[in-house]
Structure formats: structure tokens, C-alpha cells
CSV table of C-alpha atoms in Angstrom, one decimal:
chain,number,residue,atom,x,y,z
A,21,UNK,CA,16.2,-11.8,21.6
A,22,UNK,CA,14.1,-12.1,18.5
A,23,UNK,CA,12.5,-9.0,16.8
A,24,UNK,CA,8.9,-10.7,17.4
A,25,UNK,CA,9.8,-11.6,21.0
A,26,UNK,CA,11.0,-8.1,21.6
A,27,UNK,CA,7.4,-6.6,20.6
A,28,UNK,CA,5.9,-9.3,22.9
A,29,UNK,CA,7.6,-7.4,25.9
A,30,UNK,CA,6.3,-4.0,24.8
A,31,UNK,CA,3.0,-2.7,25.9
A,32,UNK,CA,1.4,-1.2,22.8
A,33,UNK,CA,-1.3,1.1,22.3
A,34,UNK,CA,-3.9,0.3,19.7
A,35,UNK,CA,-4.4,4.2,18.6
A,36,UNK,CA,-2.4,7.1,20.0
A,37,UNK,CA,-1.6,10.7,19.2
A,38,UNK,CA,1.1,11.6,17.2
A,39,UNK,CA,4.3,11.3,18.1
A,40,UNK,CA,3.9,7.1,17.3
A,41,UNK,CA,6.0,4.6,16.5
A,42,UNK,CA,4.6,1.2,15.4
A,43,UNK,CA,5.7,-2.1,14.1
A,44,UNK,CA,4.5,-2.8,10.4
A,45,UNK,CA,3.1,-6.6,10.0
A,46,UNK,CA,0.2,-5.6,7.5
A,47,UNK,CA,3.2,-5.8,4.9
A,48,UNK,CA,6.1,-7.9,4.0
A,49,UNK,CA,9.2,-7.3,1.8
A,50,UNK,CA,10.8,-8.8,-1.6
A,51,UNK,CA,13.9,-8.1,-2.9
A,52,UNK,CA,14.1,-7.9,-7.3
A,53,UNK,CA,18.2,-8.8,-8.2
A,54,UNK,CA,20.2,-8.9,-11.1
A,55,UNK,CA,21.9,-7.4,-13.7
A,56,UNK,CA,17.7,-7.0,-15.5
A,57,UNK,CA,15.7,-6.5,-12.6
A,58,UNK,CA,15.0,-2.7,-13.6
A,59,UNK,CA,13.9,-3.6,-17.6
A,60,UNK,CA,11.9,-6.7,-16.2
A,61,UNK,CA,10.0,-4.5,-13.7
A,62,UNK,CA,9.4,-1.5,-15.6
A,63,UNK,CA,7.6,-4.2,-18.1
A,64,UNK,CA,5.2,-5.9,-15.5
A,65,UNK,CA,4.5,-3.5,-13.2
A,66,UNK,CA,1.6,-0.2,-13.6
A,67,UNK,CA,4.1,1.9,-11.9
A,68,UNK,CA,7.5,4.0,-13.7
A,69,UNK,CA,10.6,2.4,-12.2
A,70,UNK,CA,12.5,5.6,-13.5
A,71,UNK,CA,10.9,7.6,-10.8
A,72,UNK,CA,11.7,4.8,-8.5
A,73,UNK,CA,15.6,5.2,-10.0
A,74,UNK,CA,15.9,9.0,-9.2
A,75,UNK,CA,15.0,8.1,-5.2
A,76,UNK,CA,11.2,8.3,-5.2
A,77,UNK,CA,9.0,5.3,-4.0
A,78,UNK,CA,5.7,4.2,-6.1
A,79,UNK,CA,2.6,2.2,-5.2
A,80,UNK,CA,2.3,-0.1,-8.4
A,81,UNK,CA,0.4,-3.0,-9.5
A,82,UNK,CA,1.1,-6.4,-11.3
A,83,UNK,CA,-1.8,-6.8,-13.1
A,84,UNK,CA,-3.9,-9.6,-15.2
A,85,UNK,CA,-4.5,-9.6,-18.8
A,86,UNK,CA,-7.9,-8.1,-17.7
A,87,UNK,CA,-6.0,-5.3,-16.3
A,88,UNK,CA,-6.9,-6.1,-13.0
A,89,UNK,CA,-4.3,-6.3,-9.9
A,90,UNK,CA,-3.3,-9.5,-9.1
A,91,UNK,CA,-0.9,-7.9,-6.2
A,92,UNK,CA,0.1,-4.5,-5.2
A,93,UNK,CA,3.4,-3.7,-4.0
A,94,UNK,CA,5.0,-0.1,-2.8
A,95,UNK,CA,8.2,-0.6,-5.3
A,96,UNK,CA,12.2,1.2,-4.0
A,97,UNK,CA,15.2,1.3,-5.1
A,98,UNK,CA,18.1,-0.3,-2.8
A,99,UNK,CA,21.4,0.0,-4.4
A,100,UNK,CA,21.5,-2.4,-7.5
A,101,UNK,CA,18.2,-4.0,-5.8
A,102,UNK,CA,14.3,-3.3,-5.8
A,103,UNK,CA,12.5,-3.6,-2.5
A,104,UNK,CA,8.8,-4.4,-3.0
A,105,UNK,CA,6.7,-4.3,0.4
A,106,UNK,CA,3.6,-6.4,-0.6
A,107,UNK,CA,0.9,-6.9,2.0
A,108,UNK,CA,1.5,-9.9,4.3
A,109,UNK,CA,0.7,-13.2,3.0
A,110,UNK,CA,1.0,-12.6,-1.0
A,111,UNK,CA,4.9,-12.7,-1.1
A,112,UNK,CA,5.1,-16.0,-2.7
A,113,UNK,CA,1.7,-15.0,-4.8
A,114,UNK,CA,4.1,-12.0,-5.8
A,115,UNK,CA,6.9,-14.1,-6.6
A,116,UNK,CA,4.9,-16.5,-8.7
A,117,UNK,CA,3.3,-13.7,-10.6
A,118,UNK,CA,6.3,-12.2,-11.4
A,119,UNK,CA,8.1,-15.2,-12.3
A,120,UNK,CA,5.5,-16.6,-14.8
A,121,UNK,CA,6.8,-13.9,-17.6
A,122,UNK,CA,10.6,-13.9,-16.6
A,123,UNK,CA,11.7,-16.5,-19.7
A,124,UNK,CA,15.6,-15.7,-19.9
A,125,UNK,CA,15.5,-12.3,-18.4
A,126,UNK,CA,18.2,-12.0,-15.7
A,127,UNK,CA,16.3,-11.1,-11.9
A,128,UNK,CA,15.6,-13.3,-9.2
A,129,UNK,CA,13.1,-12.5,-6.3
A,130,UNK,CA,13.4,-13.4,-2.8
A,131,UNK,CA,11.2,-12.7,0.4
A,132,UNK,CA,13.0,-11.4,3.0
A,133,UNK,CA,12.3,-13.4,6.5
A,134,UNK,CA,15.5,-10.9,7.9
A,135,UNK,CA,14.4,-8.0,7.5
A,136,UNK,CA,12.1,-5.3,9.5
A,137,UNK,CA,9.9,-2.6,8.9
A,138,UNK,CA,9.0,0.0,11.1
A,139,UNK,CA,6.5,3.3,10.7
A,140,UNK,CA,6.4,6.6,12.3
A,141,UNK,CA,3.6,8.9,12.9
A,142,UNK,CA,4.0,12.8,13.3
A,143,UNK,CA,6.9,15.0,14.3
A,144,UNK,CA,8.9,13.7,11.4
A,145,UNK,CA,13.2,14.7,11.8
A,146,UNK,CA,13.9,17.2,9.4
A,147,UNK,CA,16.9,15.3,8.0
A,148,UNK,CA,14.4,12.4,6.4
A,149,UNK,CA,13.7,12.2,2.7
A,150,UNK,CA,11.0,14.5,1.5
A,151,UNK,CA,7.5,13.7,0.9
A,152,UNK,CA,7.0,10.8,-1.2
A,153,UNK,CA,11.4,10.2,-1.5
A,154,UNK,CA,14.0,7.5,-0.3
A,155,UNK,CA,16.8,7.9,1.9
A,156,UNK,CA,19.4,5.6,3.6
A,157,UNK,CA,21.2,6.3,6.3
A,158,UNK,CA,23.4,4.5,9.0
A,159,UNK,CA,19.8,3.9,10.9
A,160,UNK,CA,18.4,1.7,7.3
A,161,UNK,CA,15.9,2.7,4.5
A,162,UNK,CA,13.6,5.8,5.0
A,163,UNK,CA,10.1,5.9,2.7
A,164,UNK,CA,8.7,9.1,3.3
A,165,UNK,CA,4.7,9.5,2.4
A,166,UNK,CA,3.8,11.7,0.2
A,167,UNK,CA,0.8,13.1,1.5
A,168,UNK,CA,0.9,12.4,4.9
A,169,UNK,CA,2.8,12.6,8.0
A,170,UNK,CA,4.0,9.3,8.1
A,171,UNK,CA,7.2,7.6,7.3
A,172,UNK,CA,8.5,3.8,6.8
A,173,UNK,CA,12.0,2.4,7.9
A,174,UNK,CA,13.0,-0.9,6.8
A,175,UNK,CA,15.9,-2.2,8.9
A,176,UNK,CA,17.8,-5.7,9.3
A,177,UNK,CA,16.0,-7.6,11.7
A,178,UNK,CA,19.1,-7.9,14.2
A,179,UNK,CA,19.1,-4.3,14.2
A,180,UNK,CA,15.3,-3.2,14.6
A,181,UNK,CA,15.6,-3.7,19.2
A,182,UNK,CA,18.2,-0.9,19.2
A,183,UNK,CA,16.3,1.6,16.3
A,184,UNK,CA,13.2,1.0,18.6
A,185,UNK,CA,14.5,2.2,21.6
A,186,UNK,CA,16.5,5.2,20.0
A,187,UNK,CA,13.2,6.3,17.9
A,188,UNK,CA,10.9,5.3,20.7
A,189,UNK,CA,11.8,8.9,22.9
A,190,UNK,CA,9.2,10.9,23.2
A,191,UNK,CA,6.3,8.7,21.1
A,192,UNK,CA,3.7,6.9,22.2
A,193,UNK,CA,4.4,3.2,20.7
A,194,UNK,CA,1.5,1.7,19.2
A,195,UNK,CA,0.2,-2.0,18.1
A,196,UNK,CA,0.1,-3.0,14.1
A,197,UNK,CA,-3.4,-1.6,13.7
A,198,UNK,CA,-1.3,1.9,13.6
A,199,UNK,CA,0.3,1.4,10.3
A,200,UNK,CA,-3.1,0.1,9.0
A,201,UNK,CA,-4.7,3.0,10.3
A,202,UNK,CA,-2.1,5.6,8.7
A,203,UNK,CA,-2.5,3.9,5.2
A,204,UNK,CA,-6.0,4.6,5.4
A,205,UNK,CA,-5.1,7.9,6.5
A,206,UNK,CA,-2.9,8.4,3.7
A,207,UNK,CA,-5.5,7.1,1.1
A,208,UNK,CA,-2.5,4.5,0.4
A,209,UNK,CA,-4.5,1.0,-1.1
A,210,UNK,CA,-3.4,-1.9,-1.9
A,211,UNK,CA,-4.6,-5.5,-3.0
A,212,UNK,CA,-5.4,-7.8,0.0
A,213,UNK,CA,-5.7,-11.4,0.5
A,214,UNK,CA,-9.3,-11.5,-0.6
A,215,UNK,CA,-8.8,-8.8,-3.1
A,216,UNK,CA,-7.2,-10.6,-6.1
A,217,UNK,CA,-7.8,-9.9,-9.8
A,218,UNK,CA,-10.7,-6.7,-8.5
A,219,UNK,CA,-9.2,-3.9,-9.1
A,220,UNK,CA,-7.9,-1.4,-11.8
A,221,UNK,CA,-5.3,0.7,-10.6
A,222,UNK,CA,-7.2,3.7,-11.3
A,223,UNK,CA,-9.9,2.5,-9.2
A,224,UNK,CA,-7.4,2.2,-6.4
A,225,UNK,CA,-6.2,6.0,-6.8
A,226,UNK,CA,-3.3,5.0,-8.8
A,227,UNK,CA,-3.5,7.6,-11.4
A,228,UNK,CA,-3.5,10.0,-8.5
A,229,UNK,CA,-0.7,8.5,-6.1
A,230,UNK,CA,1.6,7.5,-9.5
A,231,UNK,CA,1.2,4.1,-8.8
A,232,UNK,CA,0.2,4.0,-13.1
A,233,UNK,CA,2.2,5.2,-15.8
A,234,UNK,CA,-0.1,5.9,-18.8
A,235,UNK,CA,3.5,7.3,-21.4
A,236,UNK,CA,6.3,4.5,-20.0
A,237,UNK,CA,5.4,2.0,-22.6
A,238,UNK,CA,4.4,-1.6,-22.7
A,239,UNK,CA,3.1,-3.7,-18.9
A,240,UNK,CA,1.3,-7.0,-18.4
A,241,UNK,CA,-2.3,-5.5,-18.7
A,242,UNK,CA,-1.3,-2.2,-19.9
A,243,UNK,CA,-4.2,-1.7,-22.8
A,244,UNK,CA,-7.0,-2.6,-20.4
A,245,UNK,CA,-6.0,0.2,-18.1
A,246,UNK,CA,-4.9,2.5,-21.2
A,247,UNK,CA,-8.3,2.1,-22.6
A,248,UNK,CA,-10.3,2.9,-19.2
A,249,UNK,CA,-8.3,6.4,-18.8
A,250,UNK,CA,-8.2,7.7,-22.1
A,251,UNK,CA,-11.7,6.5,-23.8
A,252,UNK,CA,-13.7,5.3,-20.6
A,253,UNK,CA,-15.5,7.1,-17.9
A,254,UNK,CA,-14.7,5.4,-14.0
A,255,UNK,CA,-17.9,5.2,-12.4
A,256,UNK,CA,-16.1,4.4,-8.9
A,257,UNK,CA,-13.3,4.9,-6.8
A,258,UNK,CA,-11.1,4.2,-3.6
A,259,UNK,CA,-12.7,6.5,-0.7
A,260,UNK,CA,-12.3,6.7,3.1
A,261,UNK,CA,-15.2,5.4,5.1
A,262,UNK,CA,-15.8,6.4,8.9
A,263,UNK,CA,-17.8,3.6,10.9
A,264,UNK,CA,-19.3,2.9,14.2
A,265,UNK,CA,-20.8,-0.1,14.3
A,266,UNK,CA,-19.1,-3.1,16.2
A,267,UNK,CA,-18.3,-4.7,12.9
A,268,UNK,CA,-14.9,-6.5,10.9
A,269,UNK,CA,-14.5,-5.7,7.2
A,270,UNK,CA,-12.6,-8.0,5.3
A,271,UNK,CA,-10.7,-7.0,2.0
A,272,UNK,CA,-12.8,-7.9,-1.2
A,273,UNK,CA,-16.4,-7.5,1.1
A,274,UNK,CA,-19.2,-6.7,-0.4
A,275,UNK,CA,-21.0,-3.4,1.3
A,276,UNK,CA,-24.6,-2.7,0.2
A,277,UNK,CA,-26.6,0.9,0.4
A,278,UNK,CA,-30.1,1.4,1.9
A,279,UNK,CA,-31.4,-0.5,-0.8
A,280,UNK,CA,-29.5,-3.6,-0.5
A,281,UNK,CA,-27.6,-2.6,-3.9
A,282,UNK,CA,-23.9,-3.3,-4.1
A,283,UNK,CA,-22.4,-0.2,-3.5
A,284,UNK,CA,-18.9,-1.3,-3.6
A,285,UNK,CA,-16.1,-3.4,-2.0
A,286,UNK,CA,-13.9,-3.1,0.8
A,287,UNK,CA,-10.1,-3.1,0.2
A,288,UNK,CA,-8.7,-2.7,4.3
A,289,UNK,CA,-9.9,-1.2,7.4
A,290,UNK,CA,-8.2,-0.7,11.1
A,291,UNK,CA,-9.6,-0.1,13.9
A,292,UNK,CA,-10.2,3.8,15.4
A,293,UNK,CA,-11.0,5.0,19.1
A,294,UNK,CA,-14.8,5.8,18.2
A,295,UNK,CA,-15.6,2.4,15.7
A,296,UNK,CA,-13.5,1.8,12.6
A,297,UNK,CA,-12.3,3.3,9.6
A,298,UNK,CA,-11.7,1.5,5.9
A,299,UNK,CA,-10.8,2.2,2.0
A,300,UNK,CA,-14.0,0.9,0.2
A,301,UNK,CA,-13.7,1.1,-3.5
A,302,UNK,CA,-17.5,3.2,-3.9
A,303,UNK,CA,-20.0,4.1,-6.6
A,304,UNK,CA,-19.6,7.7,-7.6
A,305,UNK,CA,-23.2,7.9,-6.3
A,306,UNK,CA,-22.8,6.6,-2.9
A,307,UNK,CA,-23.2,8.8,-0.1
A,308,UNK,CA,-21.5,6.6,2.3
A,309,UNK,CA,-24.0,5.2,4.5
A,310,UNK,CA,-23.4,1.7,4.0
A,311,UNK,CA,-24.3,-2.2,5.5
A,312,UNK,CA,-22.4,-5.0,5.8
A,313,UNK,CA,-25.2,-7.7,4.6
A,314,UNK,CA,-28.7,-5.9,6.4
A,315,UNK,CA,-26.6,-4.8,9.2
A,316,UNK,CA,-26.1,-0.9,9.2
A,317,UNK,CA,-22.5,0.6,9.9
A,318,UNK,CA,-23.3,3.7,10.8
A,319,UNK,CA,-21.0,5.1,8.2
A,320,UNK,CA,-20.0,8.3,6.6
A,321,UNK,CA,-17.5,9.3,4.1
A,322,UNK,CA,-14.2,11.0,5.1
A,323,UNK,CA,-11.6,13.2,3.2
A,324,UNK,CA,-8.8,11.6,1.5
A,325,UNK,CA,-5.7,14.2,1.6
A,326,UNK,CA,-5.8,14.1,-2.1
A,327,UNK,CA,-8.7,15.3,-5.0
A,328,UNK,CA,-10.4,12.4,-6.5
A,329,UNK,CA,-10.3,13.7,-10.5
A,330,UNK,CA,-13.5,12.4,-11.4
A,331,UNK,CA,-14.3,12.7,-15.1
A,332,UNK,CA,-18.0,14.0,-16.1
């Protein structure tokens, strides 16, 4: 049986209390090979690949010449290889992006069709990586979160039935809106379908989550986003947004305040048990009550588990 026809024959739960286990489909996966995949990457992407080296796992960006992201990816090292979980539908946009600079240098990309990712909520083993680290062991590829209680494992596909069922014992197994949920939880954005050429990474918390480097050197982008830390002032920012209004945000949405003024754009949301909650890139002035076109969401803001560093 198929991984895909194996979740068909579970019966998931859209939200549930922690201990969870849920199937990831908000992202997919792209492997970085050859004997120049580590220089090549640590000269595109906003993120330092040297972290990456010693066992830790970074949000980054690949940006424009704007210094805006084109796509996001969460970037770890697998052996001689580079794992870059991008968010469903923008692997071959990754790909593309990556390639258009690659000249002579010696790395190939390839999306990975075989290969499966799984999250856990709460009651992490003690024996997995710690916060924010990589680890593999005999059951695949651990990703720990740094800031929450959350942790990815990437597994061959042929594999993924039989890790279910031995991780499934004692949690509650939940639909894809989970892992969705649990990045907003973790204050973990990325660039969506919708999203494209938006963002700078500090807008998206980089700075904060080390998804930017501002002393590795030269990236595609890299002055834009130099410029904007050390000489600019940010006049808005990723926060978490509460909602209950019967409504779907779509990544790259506009959401207006009580004036019908801009107030910023949405980069994901999931579904909670009272309404919705979302990552909206905000004003530094918004108080989070927010529409979507005249239609009020009956929002509020929510805590991130990590200070925003505004600069005065």
C-alpha cells in the first residue's frame, strides 16, 4: 500500500491535544548534490550553511535582486547532501531559482517524489535532537524546533506505514492542517504560492529564527537586506493573528484595518477549534483587529514564542 493510500484509511482529527502525530503535505523536499553544493548554497541562500554543517537546521531564503524571497526553504544537512523542505508546489520554482546562477559550479537538485515527512506534537522522546538540531537514526531524519514542542521526521516513503504505527501509541493522529497549525505556533514562515518576491527575510522573523546571516559574506540579494538591518528602520513584521470569523486566508492577501487601510499581508493560516489562526506580516501600528475586504475577522493578536526586536 502506498503512503497516500495508507493516510486514506486513517481517521484523522483536524486539531487535537498534544500527544499528535500528523502527516506534513504543506511542504515538500529537494535534495542539493555534489562535490559544491555547500559553497553554491552558502552563496544564494539568506541563511549560514555552517550552522547547517555542525547539525543545526535553518529557515533561509532565496531571494531577488530586490532582496525579496522568491522561495523559502528550511535547509539540513544529510550526509554529503542538503535537504531543503520548501512548501508544496514551489519545488520546481526552487529548482529553477537555484539553477539560474549555477554556471559551472558542481550541484544538482532533485525533488524527492520518495520521500516522506512526518511531524510530532508534544511529549517529545528524550533521545531526539535538541531544540533547533538534526539527528538520524535507524527510524530517518529528526528536525527538532527550536522554540516549540514540535519535531519533523523525514523518512523513505516505503518506510513511513511502519514509523506511523510505532509513533502513533499513545497520540492522537491528526489531518495536515496540524503541521500548518504548529508552524504558526512556532512563528515558523515561509513564502507561499501567492507570496513570491514580498517579503524580506527580516520581515518574516528571519533575523530572529537565523534564517539571515548579516557576517557570512556575499548571497543573491544580500545588500538589499544588509542595507534594511543596519541603516533602515522595519516598520512591520511577521505576527500571529487569532480569528473567528468563517473566513479562508490565502498567502499574499491583503488584510485591511477599521479604516480600510492596508494593514498588511497574509503569509499562511490553519484552521483552529474556535475559528482560525494565521502569520500576517503587520504594520508596527496594527492592533490586530483586521478585515478581509469590508468583512471583519474578529481578530486579535497572539504571542509568538519569541521577542519581536523592534528598532525605535
Amino acid at each position: 500500500m502506498s503512503w497516500s493510500a495508507f493516510l486514506d484509511t486513517q481517521s484523522l482529527l483536524p486539531t487535537a491535544d498534544t500527544p499528535w502525530l500528523a502527516p506534513v503535505e504543506h511542504l515538500t523536499v529537494v535534495r542539493a548534490r555534489g562535490e559544491e553544493a555547500d559553497h553554491y548554497l552558502q552563496g544564494q541562500l539568506s541563511c549560514d550553511l555552517r550552522a547547517v554543517d555542525q547539525g543545526a537546521h535553518l529557515t533561509g531564503m532565496h531571494l531577488s535582486l530586490k532582496g525579496r524571497g522568491l522561495v523559502s526553504v528550511r535547509v539540513v544537512r544529510d550526509g554529503d547532501d542538503y535537504l531543503m523542505l520548501t512548501p508544496d508546489g514551489m519545488g520546481e520554482a526552487l529548482i529553477k531559482s537555484l539553477m539560474k546562477y549555477r554556471l559551472r559550479a558542481k550541484v544538482e537538485f532533485e525533488q524527492l517524489e520518495d520521500l516522506a515527512v512526518i511531524m510530532l506534537g508534544g511529549e517529545l522522546a528524550p533521545d531526539l535532537p535538541a531544540p533547533g538540531q538534526s539527528l538520524r537514526t535507524p527510524e530517518g531524519l529528526w528536525l527538532r524546533y527550536p522554540h516549540t514542542d514540535h519535531a519533523l521526521l523525514l523518512v523513505e516513503a516505503g518506510e513511513a506505514e511502519n514509523r506511523w504505527q510505532t509513533l502513533s501509541e499513545g497520540r492522537n493522529a491528526v489531518t495536515p492542517n496540524g503541521p500548518v497549525l504548529a508552524d504558526i505556533e512556532a512563528g515558523e514562515g515561509m513564502v507561499y504560492p501567492g507570496a513570491e518576491d514580498l517579503f524580506l527575510p527580516q520581515v518574516l522573523n528571519y533575523d530572529v529564527t537565523g534564517g539571515v546571516n548579516f557576517k557570512k559574506g556575499c548571497y543573491t540579494g544580500q545588500e538589499v537586506v544588509a542595507r534594511m538591518h543596519f541603516k533602515g528602520k522595519l516598520k512591520q513584521r511577521m505576527q500571529r493573528v487569532d480569528f473567528t470569523a468563517d473566513l479562508a486566508l490565502q498567502p499574499g492577501e491583503v488584510l485591511r484595518d477599521g479604516n480600510g487601510k492596508a494593514a498588511g499581508e497574509v503569509v499562511i493560516s490553519a484552521n483552529t477549534r474556535n475559528g482560525g489562526a494565521a502569520l500576517v506580516v503587520l504594520r508596527r501600528d496594527t492592533d490586530g483587529v483586521l478585515y478581509k475586504d469590508d468583512t471583519p475577522l474578529d481578530s486579535q493578536l497572539n504571542e509568538l514564542p519569541y521577542p519581536l526586536p523592534w528598532k525605535d
